[in-house]
PDB file of C-alpha atoms in Angstrom:
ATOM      1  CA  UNK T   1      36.823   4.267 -51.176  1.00  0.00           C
ATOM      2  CA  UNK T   2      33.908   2.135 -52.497  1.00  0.00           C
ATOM      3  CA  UNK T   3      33.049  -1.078 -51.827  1.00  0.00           C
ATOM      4  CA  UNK T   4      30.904  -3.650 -53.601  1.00  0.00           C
ATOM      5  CA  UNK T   5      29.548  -7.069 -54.080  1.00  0.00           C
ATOM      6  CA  UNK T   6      30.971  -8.744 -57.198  1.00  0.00           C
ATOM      7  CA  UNK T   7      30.754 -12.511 -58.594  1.00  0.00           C
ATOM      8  CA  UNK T   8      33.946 -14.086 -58.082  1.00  0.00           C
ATOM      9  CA  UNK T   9      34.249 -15.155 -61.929  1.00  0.00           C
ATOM     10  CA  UNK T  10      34.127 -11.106 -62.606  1.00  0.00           C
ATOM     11  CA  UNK T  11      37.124 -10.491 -60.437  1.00  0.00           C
ATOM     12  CA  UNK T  12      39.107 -13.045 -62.237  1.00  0.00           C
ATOM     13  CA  UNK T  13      38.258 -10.899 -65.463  1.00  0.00           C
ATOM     14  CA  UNK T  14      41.381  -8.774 -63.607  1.00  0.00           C
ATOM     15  CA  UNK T  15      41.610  -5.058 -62.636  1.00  0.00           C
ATOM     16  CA  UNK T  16      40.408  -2.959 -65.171  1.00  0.00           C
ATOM     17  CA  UNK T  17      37.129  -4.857 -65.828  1.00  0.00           C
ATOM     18  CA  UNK T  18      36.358  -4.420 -61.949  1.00  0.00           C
ATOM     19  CA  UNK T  19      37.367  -0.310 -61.923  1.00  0.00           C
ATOM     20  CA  UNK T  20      34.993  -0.271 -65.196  1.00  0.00           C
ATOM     21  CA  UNK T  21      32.105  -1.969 -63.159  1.00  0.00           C
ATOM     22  CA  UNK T  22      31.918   0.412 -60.103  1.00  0.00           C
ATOM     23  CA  UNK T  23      31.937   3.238 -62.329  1.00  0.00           C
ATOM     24  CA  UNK T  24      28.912   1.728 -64.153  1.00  0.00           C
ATOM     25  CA  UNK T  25      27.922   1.170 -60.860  1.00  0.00           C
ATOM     26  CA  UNK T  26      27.974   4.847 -60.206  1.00  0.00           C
ATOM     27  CA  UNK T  27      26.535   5.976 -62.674  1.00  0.00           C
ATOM     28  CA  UNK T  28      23.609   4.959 -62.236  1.00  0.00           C
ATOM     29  CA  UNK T  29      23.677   1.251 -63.754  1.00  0.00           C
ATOM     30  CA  UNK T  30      21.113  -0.659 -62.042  1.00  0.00           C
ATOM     31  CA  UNK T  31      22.559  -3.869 -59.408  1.00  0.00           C
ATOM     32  CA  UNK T  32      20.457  -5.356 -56.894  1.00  0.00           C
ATOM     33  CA  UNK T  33      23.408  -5.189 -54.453  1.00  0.00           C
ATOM     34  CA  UNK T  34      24.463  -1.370 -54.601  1.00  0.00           C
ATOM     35  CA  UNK T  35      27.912   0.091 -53.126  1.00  0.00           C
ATOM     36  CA  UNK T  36      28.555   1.661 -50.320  1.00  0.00           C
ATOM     37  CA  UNK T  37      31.323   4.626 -50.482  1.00  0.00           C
ATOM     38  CA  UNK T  38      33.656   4.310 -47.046  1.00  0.00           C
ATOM     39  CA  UNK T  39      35.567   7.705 -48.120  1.00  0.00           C
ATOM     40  CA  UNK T  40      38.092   8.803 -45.561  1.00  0.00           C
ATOM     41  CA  UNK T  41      35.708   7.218 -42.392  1.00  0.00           C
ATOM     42  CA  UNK T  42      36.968   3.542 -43.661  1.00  0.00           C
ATOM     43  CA  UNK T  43      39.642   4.254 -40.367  1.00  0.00           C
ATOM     44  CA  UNK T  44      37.238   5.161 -38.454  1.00  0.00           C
ATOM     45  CA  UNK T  45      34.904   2.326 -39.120  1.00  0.00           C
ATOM     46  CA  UNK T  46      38.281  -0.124 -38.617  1.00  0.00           C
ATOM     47  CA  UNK T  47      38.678   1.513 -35.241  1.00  0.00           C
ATOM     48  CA  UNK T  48      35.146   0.698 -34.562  1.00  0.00           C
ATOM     49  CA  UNK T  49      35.367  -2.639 -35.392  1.00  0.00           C
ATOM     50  CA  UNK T  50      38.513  -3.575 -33.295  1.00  0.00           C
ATOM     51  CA  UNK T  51      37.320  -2.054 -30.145  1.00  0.00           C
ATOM     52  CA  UNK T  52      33.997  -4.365 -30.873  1.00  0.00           C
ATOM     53  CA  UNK T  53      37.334  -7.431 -30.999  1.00  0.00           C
ATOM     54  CA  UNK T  54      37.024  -7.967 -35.053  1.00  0.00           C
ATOM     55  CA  UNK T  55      40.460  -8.449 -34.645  1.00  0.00           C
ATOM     56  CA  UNK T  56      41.861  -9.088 -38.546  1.00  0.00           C
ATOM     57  CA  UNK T  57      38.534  -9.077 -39.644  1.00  0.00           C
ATOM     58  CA  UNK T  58      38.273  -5.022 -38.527  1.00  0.00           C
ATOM     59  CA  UNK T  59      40.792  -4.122 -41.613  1.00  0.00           C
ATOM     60  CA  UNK T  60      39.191  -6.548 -43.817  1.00  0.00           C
ATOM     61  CA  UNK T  61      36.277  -5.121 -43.549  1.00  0.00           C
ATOM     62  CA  UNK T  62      37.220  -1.512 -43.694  1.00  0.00           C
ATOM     63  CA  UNK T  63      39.828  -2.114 -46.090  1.00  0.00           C
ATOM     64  CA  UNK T  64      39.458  -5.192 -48.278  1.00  0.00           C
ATOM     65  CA  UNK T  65      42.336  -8.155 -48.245  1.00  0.00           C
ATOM     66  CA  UNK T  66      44.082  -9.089 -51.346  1.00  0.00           C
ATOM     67  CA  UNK T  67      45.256  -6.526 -53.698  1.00  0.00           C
ATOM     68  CA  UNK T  68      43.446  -7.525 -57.022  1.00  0.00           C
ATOM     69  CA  UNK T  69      45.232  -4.193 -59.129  1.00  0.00           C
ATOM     70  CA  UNK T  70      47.138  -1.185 -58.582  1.00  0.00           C
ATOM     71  CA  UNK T  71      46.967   1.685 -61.675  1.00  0.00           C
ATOM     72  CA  UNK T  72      50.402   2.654 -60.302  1.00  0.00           C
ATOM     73  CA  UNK T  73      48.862   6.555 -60.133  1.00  0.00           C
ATOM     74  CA  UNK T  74      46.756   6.173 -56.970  1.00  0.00           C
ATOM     75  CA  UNK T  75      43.488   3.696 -57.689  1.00  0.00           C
ATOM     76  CA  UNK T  76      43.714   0.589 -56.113  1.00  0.00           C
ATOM     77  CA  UNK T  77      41.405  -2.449 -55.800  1.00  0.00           C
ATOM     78  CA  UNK T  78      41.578  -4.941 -53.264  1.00  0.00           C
ATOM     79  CA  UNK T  79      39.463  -8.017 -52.510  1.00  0.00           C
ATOM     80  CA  UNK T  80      37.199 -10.039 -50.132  1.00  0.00           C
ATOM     81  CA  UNK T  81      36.961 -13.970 -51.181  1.00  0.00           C
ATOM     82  CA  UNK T  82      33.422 -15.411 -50.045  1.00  0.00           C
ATOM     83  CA  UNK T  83      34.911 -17.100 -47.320  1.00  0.00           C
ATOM     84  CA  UNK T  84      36.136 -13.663 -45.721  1.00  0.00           C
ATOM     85  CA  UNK T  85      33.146 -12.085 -46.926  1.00  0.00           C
ATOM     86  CA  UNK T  86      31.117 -15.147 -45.007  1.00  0.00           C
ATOM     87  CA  UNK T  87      33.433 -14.556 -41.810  1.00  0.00           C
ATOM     88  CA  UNK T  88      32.964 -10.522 -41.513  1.00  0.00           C
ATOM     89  CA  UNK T  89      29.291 -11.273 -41.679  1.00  0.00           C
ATOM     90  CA  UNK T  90      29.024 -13.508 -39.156  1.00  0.00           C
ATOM     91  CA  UNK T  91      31.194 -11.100 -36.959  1.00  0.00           C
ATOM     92  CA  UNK T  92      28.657  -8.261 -37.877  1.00  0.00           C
ATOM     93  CA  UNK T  93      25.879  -9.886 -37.625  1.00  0.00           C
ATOM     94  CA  UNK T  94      26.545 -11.106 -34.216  1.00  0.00           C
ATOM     95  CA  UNK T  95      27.565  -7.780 -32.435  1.00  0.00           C
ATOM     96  CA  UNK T  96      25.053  -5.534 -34.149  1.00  0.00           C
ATOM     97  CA  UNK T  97      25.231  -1.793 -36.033  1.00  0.00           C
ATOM     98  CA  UNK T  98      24.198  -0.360 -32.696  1.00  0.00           C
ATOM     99  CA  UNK T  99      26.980  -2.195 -30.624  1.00  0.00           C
ATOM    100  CA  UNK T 100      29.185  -0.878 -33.343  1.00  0.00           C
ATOM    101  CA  UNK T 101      28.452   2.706 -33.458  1.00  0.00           C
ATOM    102  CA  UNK T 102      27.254   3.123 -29.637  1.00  0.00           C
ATOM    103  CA  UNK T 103      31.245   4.192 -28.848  1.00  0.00           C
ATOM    104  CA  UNK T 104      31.946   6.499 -31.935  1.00  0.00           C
ATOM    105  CA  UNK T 105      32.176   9.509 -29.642  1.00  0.00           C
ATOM    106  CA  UNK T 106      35.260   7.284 -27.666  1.00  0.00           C
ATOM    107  CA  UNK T 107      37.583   6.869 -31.078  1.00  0.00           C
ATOM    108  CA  UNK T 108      40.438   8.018 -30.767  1.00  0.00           C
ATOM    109  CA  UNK T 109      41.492  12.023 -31.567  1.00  0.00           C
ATOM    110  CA  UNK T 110      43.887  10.488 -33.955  1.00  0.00           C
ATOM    111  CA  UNK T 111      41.331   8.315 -36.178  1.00  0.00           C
ATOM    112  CA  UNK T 112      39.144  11.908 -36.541  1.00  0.00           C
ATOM    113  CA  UNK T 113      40.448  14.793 -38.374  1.00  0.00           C
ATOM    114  CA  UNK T 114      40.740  18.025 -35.679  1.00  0.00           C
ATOM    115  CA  UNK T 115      40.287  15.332 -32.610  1.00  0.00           C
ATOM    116  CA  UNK T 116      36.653  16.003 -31.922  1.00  0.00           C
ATOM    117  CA  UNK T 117      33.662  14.597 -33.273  1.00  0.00           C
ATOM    118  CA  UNK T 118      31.942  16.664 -35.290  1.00  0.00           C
ATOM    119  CA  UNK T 119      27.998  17.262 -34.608  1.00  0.00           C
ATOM    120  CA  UNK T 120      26.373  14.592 -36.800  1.00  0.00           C
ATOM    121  CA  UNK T 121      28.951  12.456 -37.774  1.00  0.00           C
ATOM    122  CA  UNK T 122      28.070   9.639 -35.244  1.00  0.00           C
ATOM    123  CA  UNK T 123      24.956   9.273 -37.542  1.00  0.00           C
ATOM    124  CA  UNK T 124      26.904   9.147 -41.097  1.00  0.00           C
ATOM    125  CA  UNK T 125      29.040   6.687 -39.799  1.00  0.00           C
ATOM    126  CA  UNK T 126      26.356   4.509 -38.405  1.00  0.00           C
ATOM    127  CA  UNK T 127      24.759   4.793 -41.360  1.00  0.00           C
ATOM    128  CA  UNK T 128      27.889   3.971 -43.415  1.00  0.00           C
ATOM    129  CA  UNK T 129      28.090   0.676 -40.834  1.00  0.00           C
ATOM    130  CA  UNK T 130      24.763   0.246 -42.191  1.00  0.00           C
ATOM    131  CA  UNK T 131      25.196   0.130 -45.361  1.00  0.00           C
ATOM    132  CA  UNK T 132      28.733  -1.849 -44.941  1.00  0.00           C
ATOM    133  CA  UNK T 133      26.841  -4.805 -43.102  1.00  0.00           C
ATOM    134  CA  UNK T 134      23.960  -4.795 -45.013  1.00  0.00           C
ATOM    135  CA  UNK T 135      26.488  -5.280 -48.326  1.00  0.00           C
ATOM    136  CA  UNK T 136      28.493  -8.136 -46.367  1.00  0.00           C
ATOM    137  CA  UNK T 137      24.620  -9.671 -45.430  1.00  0.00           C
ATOM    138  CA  UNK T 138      23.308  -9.585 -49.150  1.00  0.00           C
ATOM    139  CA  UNK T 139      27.218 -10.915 -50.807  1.00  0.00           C
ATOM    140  CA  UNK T 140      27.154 -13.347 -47.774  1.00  0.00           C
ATOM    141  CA  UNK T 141      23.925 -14.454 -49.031  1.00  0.00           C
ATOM    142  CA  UNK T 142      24.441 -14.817 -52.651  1.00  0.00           C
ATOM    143  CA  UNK T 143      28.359 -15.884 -52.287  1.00  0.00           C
ATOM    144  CA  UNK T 144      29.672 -13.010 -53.741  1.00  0.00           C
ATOM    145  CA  UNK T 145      32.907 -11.401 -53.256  1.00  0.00           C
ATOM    146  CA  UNK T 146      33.462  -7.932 -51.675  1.00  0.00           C
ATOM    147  CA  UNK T 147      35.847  -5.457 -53.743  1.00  0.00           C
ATOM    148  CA  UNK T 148      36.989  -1.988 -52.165  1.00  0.00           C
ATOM    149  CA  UNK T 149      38.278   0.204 -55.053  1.00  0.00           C
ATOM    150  CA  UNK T 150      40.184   3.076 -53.440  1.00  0.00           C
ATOM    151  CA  UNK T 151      40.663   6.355 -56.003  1.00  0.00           C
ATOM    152  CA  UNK T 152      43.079   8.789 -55.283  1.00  0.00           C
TER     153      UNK T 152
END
C-alpha cells in the first residue's frame, strides 16, 4: 500500500487520475512530497498507533478514510481530507516516532507473520513511521490531502 500527499482539487479529478499519479510517482516523476509504501506492515503500524491511544485516528493513518475508487479487481484508493490529515499530525507529532516504535517487539503474534519479530524489522518499521509522519508533517503543512492506494 502507498500513501501520498495530493491537492484536494486532484482527488476530485476521481480514481483513475489519482492511480495514474502514484505510478508517475513511482516512476521516478519528481514531487517535493514523495510516498511512502506501508506494504503489509500498514497493521502493524495501526497496532502501534492504538497502543500509543490514536484511537480512530490509528486506522486512518495506517489505512486512509474514505474510499475515493475501487477497480473492482483488487486496487483500491482511499482518502485523508486535510482536516484528518491536520488531526493525525497533531497526534504524531505529539507522541513522537520513538514513543511509537519503542514497543514494536510487544505487538501482538497475530499482527506479525510467524509470531516473532524478525531481526531488523523494528528498524524498517520505525523507519516506515518515519516516513508516514514526516508525509502527514509536510501535507499538514501545505493542506494537502493524504491518499493510500492499496494494489492487489
Amino acid at each position: 500500500m502507498s500513501v501520498f500527499p495530493l491537492a484536494a482539487a486532484e482527488t476530485v479529478a476521481g480514481f483513475d487520475h489519482v492511480v495514474a499519479r502514484l505510478h508517475e510517482l513511482e516512476a521516478g516523476a519528481a514531487s517535493p512530497y514523495g510516498h511512502c509504501d506501508l506494504g503489509e506492515e500498514a497493521g502493524v503500524v495501526e497496532e502501534l498507533l492504538l497502543r500509543a491511544g490514536a484511537g480512530e485516528l490509528a486506522s486512518l493513518a495506517a489505512f486512509g478514510g474514505d474510499v475515493l475508487g475501487d477497480d473492482g479487481v483488487g486496487t483500491v484508493c482511499t482518502l485523508l481530507s486535510v482536516d484528518e490529515v491536520v488531526r493525525g499530525h497533531g497526534f504524531l507529532a505529539a507522541v513522537g516516532i520513538e514513543a511509537l516504535t519503542g514497543g514494536i517487539a510487544d505487538v501482538p503474534a497475530a499482527t506479525i507473520a510467524g509470531g516473532r519479530v524478525p531481526h531488523g524489522y523494528a528498524d524498517e518499521v520505525a523507519e516506515l513511521v518515519g516516513e508516514l509522519t514526516r508525509l502527514f508533517e509536510t501535507a499538514a503543512r501545505d493542506g494537502l490531502c493524504l491518499v493510500y492506494l492499496f494494489e492487489g
